[in-house]
Coordinates of C-alpha atoms and ligand atoms in Angstrom, one line a residue:
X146 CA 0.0 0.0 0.0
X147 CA 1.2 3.7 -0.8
X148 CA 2.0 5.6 1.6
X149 CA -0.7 8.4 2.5
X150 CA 2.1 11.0 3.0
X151 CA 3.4 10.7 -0.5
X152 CA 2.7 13.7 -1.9
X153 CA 1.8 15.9 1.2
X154 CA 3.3 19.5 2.6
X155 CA 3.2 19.4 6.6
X156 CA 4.0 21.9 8.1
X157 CA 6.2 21.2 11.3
X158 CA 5.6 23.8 14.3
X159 CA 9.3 24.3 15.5
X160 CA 10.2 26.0 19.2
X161 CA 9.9 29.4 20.6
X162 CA 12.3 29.5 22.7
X163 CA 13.0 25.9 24.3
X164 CA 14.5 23.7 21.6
X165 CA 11.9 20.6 24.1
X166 CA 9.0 21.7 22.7
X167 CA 9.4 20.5 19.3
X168 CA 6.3 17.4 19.4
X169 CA 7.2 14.0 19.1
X170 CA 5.4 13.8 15.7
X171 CA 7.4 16.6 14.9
X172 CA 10.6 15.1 14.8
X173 CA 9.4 12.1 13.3
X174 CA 8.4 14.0 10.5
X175 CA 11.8 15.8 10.4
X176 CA 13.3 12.5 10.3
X177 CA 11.2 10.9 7.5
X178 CA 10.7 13.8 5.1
X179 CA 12.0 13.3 2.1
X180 CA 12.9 17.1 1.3
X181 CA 13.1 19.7 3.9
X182 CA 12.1 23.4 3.7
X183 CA 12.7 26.1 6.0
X184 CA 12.7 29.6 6.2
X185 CA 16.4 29.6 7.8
X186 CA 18.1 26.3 6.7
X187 CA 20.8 27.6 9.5
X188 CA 18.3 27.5 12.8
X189 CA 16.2 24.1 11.1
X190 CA 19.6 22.2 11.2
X191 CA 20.6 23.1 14.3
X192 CA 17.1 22.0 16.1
X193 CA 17.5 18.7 14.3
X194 CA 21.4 18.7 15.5
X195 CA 20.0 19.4 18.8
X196 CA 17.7 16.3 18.5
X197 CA 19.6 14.1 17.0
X198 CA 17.8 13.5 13.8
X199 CA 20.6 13.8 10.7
X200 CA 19.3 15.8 7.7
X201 CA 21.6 13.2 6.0
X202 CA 22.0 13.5 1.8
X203 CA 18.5 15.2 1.8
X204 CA 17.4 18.2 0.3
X205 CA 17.3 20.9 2.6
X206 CA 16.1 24.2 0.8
X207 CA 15.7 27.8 2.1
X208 CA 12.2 29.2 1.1
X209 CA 10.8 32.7 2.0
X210 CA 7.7 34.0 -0.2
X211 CA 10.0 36.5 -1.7
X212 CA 12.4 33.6 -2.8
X213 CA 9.2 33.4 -5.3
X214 CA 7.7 31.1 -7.9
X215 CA 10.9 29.5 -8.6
X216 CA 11.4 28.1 -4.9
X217 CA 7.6 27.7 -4.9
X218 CA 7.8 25.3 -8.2
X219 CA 10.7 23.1 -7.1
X220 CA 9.0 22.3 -4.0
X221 CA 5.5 21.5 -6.3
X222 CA 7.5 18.9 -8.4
X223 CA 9.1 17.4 -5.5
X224 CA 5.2 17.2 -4.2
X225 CA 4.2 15.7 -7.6
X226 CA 6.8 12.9 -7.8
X227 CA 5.2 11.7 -4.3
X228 CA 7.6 12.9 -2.0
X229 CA 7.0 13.7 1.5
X230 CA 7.5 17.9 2.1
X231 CA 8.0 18.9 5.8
X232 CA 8.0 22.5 5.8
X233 CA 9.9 24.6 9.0
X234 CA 9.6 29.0 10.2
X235 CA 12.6 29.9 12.3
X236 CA 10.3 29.6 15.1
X237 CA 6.6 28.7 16.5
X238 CA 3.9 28.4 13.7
X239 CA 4.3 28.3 10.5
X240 CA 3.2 31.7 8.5
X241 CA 1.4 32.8 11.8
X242 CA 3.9 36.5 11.2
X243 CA 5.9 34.5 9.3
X244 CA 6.6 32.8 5.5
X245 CA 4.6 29.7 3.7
X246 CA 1.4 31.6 2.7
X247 CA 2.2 31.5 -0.7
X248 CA 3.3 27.9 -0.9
X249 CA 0.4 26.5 1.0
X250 CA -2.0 28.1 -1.8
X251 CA 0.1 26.8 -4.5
X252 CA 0.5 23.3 -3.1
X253 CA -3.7 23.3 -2.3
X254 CA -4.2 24.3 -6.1
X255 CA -2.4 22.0 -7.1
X256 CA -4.1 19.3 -5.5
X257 CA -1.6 18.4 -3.0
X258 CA -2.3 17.6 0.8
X259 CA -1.5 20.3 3.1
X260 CA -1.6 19.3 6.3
X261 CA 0.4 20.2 9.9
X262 CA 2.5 19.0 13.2
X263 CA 1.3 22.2 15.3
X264 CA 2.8 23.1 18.3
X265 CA 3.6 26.6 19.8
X266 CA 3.1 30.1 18.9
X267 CA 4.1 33.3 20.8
X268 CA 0.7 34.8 20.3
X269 CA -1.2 32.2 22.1
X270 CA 1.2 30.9 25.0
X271 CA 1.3 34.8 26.0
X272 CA -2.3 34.9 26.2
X273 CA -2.9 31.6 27.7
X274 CA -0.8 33.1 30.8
X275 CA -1.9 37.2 30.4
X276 CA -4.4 37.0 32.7
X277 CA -6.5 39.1 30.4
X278 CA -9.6 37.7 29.0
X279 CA -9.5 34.7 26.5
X280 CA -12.8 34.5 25.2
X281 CA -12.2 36.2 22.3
X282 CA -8.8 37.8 21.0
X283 CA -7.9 39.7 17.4
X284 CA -4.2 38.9 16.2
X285 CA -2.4 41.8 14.7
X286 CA 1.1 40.5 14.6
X287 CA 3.4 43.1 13.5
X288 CA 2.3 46.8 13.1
X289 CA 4.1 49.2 10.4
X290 CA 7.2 51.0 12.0
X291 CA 6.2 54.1 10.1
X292 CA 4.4 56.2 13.1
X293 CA 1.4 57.7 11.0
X294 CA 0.7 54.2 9.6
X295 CA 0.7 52.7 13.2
X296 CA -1.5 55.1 14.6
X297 CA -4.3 54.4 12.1
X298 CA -3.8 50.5 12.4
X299 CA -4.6 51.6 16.6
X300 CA -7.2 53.5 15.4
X301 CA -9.5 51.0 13.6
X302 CA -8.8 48.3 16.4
X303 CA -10.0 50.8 18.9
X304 CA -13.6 49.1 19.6
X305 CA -12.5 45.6 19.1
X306 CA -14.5 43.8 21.4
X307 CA -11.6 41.0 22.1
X308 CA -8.0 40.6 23.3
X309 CA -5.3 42.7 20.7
X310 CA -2.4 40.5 20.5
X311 CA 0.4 42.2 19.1
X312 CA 4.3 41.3 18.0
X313 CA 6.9 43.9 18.5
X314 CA 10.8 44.5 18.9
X315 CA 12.3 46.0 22.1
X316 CA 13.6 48.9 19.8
X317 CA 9.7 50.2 18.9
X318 CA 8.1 49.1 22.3
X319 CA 8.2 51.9 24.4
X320 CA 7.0 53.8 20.9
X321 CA 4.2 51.7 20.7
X322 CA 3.2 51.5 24.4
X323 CA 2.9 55.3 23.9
X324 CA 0.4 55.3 20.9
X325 CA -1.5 52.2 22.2
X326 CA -2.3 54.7 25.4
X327 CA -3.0 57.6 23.7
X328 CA -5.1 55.9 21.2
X329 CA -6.7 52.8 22.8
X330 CA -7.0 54.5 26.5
X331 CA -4.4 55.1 29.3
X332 CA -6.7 52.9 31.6
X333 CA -6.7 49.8 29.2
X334 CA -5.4 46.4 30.7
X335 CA -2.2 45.8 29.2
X336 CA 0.2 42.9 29.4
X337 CA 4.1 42.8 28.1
X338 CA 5.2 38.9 27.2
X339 CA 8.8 38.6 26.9
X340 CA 10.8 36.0 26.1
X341 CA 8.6 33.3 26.4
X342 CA 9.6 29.4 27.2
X343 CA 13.4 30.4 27.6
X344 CA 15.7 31.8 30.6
X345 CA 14.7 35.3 31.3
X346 CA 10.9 34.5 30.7
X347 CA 8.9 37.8 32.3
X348 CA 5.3 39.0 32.6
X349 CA 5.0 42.9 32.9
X350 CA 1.3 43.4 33.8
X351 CA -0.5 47.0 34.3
X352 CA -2.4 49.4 32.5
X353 CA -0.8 51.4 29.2
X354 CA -0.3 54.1 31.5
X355 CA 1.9 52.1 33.7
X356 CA 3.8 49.9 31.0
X357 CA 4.5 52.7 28.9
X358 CA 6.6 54.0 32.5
X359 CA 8.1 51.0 32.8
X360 CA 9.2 50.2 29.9
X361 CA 11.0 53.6 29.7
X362 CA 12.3 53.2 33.3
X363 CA 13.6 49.8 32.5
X364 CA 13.6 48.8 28.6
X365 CA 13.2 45.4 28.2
X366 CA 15.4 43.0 25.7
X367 CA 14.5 40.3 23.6
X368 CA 11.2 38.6 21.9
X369 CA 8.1 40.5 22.8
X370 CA 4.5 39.9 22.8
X371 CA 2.0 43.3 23.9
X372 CA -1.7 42.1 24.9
X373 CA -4.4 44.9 25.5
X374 CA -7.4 43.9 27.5
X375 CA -10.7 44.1 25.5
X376 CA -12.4 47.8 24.7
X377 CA -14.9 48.8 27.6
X378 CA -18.4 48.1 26.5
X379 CA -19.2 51.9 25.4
X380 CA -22.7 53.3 27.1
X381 CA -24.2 53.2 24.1
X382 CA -28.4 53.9 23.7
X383 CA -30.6 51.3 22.2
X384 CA -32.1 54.4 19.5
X385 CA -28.0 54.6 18.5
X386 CA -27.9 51.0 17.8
X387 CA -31.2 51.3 15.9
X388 CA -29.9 54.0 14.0
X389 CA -26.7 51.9 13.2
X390 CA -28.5 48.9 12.6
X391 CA -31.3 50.3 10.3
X392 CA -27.9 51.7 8.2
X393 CA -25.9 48.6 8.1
X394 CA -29.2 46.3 7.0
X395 CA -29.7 48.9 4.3
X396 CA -26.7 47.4 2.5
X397 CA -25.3 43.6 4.1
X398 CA -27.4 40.9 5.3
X399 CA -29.0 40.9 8.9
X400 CA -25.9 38.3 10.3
X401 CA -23.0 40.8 9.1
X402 CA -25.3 43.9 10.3
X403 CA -25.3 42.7 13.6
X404 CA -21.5 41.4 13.6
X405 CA -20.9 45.2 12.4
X406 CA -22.7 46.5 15.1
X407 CA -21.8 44.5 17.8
X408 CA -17.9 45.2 17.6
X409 CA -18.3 48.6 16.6
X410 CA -20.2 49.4 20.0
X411 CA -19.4 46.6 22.1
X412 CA -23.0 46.3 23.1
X413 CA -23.9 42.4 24.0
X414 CA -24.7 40.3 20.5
X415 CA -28.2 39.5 21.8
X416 CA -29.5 42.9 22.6
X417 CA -28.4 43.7 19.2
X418 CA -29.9 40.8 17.4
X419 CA -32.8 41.4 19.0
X420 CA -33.2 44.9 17.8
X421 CA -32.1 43.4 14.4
X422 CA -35.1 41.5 14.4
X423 CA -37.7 44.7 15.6
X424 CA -36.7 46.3 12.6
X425 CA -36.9 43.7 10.2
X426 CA -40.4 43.2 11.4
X427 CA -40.1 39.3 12.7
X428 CA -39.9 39.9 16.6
Ligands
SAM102 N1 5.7 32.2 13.8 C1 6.0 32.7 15.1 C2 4.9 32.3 16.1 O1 4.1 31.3 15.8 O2 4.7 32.9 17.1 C3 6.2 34.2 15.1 C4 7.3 34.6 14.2 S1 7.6 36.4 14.2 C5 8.7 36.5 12.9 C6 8.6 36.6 15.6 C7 8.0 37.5 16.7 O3 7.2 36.6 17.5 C8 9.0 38.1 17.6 O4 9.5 39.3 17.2 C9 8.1 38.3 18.9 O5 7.3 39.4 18.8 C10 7.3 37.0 18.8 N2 7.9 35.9 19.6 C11 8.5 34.8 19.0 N3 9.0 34.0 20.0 C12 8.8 34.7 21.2 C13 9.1 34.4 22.6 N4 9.8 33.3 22.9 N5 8.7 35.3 23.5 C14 8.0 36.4 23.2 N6 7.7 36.7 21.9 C15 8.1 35.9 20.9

């Protein structure tokens, strides 16, 4: 019988920060691929090295989705001669801030399995240990560096109605602390990750008013993860979400309406269905 994995990109979740938390099925596939691609051939080797698993006579190639089509078609006809594609980031989760976008679309179009060993990322161990609520939580990964392009990125996460999870490097922190106060609210819950699974692992926790002191007082180095707590529910009147609603129904169906209008005033899903439903006449 073939073997199911002929043909198949998986892609392999690779450590954080502690070279242990690689999964057991991870290394196996590491150790039975048939070609290996990673976004830094350099820090892939020396996890296997780590491990023990050889990369032996294999083909070990360095993909990024600017290395482009060409990269992107020598993996495809690896793929379509049957062999088994493990695909590594430098760390945590594959294309989660990261590379393999493009080669998972080309490998699905294609017809090929996609498939993955997962394992860690920096977004979700930070807020599995924030403290700040879980229930819902928006990923922004990186914002722009350029300050006038950052500020309007703040700007339309403002009434997110969830967790903001956002990557950022020691150098803009204290930047970014600044604009997240000014523009999300001095008073919002705020957490700094830093340096997750590894030595100098650290939980700063305050409001952006605080961390944004902090920080300055005492700049933090190395991998960072900023949380902000969810956006207070605004005191918003039931006539205002009327108003709202009746515009948003005017041009998208009654599910998106209230979706719309839910995170833009943070008012509770029901309440706002239900007033949904008053105006559509089937309460
Ligand atoms: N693919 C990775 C993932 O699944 O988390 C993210 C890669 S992204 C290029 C790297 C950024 O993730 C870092 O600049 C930092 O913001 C965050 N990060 C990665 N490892 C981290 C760690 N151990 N502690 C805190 N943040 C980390």
């Amino acid at each position: 019988m073939s073997d199911p994995r002929a043909g198949q990109l998986v892609l392999v979740t690779t450590p954080i920060g502690n070279a242990r938390d690689i999964t057991l099925r991870g290394l196996d596939l590491l150790r039975e691929a048939d070609v290996l691609v990673a976004e830094d051939t350099r820090s892939l080797r020396r996890l296997m090295d780590i491990h023990g698993v050889p990369v032996g006579g294999r083909p070990l190639l360095a993909y990024h989705d600017h290395s482009g089509a060409k990269m992107r078609d020598k993996v495809l006809s690896h793929l379509a001669l049957g062999a088994l594609v493990v695909y590594a980031s430098e760390a945590g989760t594959p294309l989660i801030a990261d590379p393999g976008y493009d080669l998972v679309q080309v490998a699905r179009a294609a017809g090929h399995g996609v498939t993955s060993a997962p394992g860690p990322s920096a977004a979700v161990t930070a807020l599995s240990i924030a403290g700040l609520p879980t229930d819902r939580f928006f990923f922004e990964g990186f914002m722009p560096s350029a300050k006038g392009a950052r500020r309007k990125v703040l700007q339309s996460l403002v009434a997110v109605p969830g967790t903001l999870i956002f990557y950022e490097s020691p150098k803009r922190l204290e930047k970014s602390l600044g604009d997240m106060a000014e523009i999300l609210g001095e008073d919002r819950a705020a957490v700094v990750a830093r340096e997750l699974t590894k030595r100098f692992e650290e939980i700063r926790a305050g409001t952006l008013a605080e961390l944004c002191r902090l920080v300055a007082e005492t700049p933090p180095k190395g991998e960072i993860v900023i949380l902000v707590g969810p956006a207070p529910a605004r005191n918003i009147s039931p006539e205002e979400i009327t108003r709202m609603l009746t515009a948003a129904l005017a041009s998208q169906s009654a599910k998106d309406a209230v979706a719309e209008v839910t995170a833009a005033t943070g008012a509770p899903r029901r309440q706002v269905y239900k007033q949904a439903l008053a105006i559509l006449g089937k309460s």
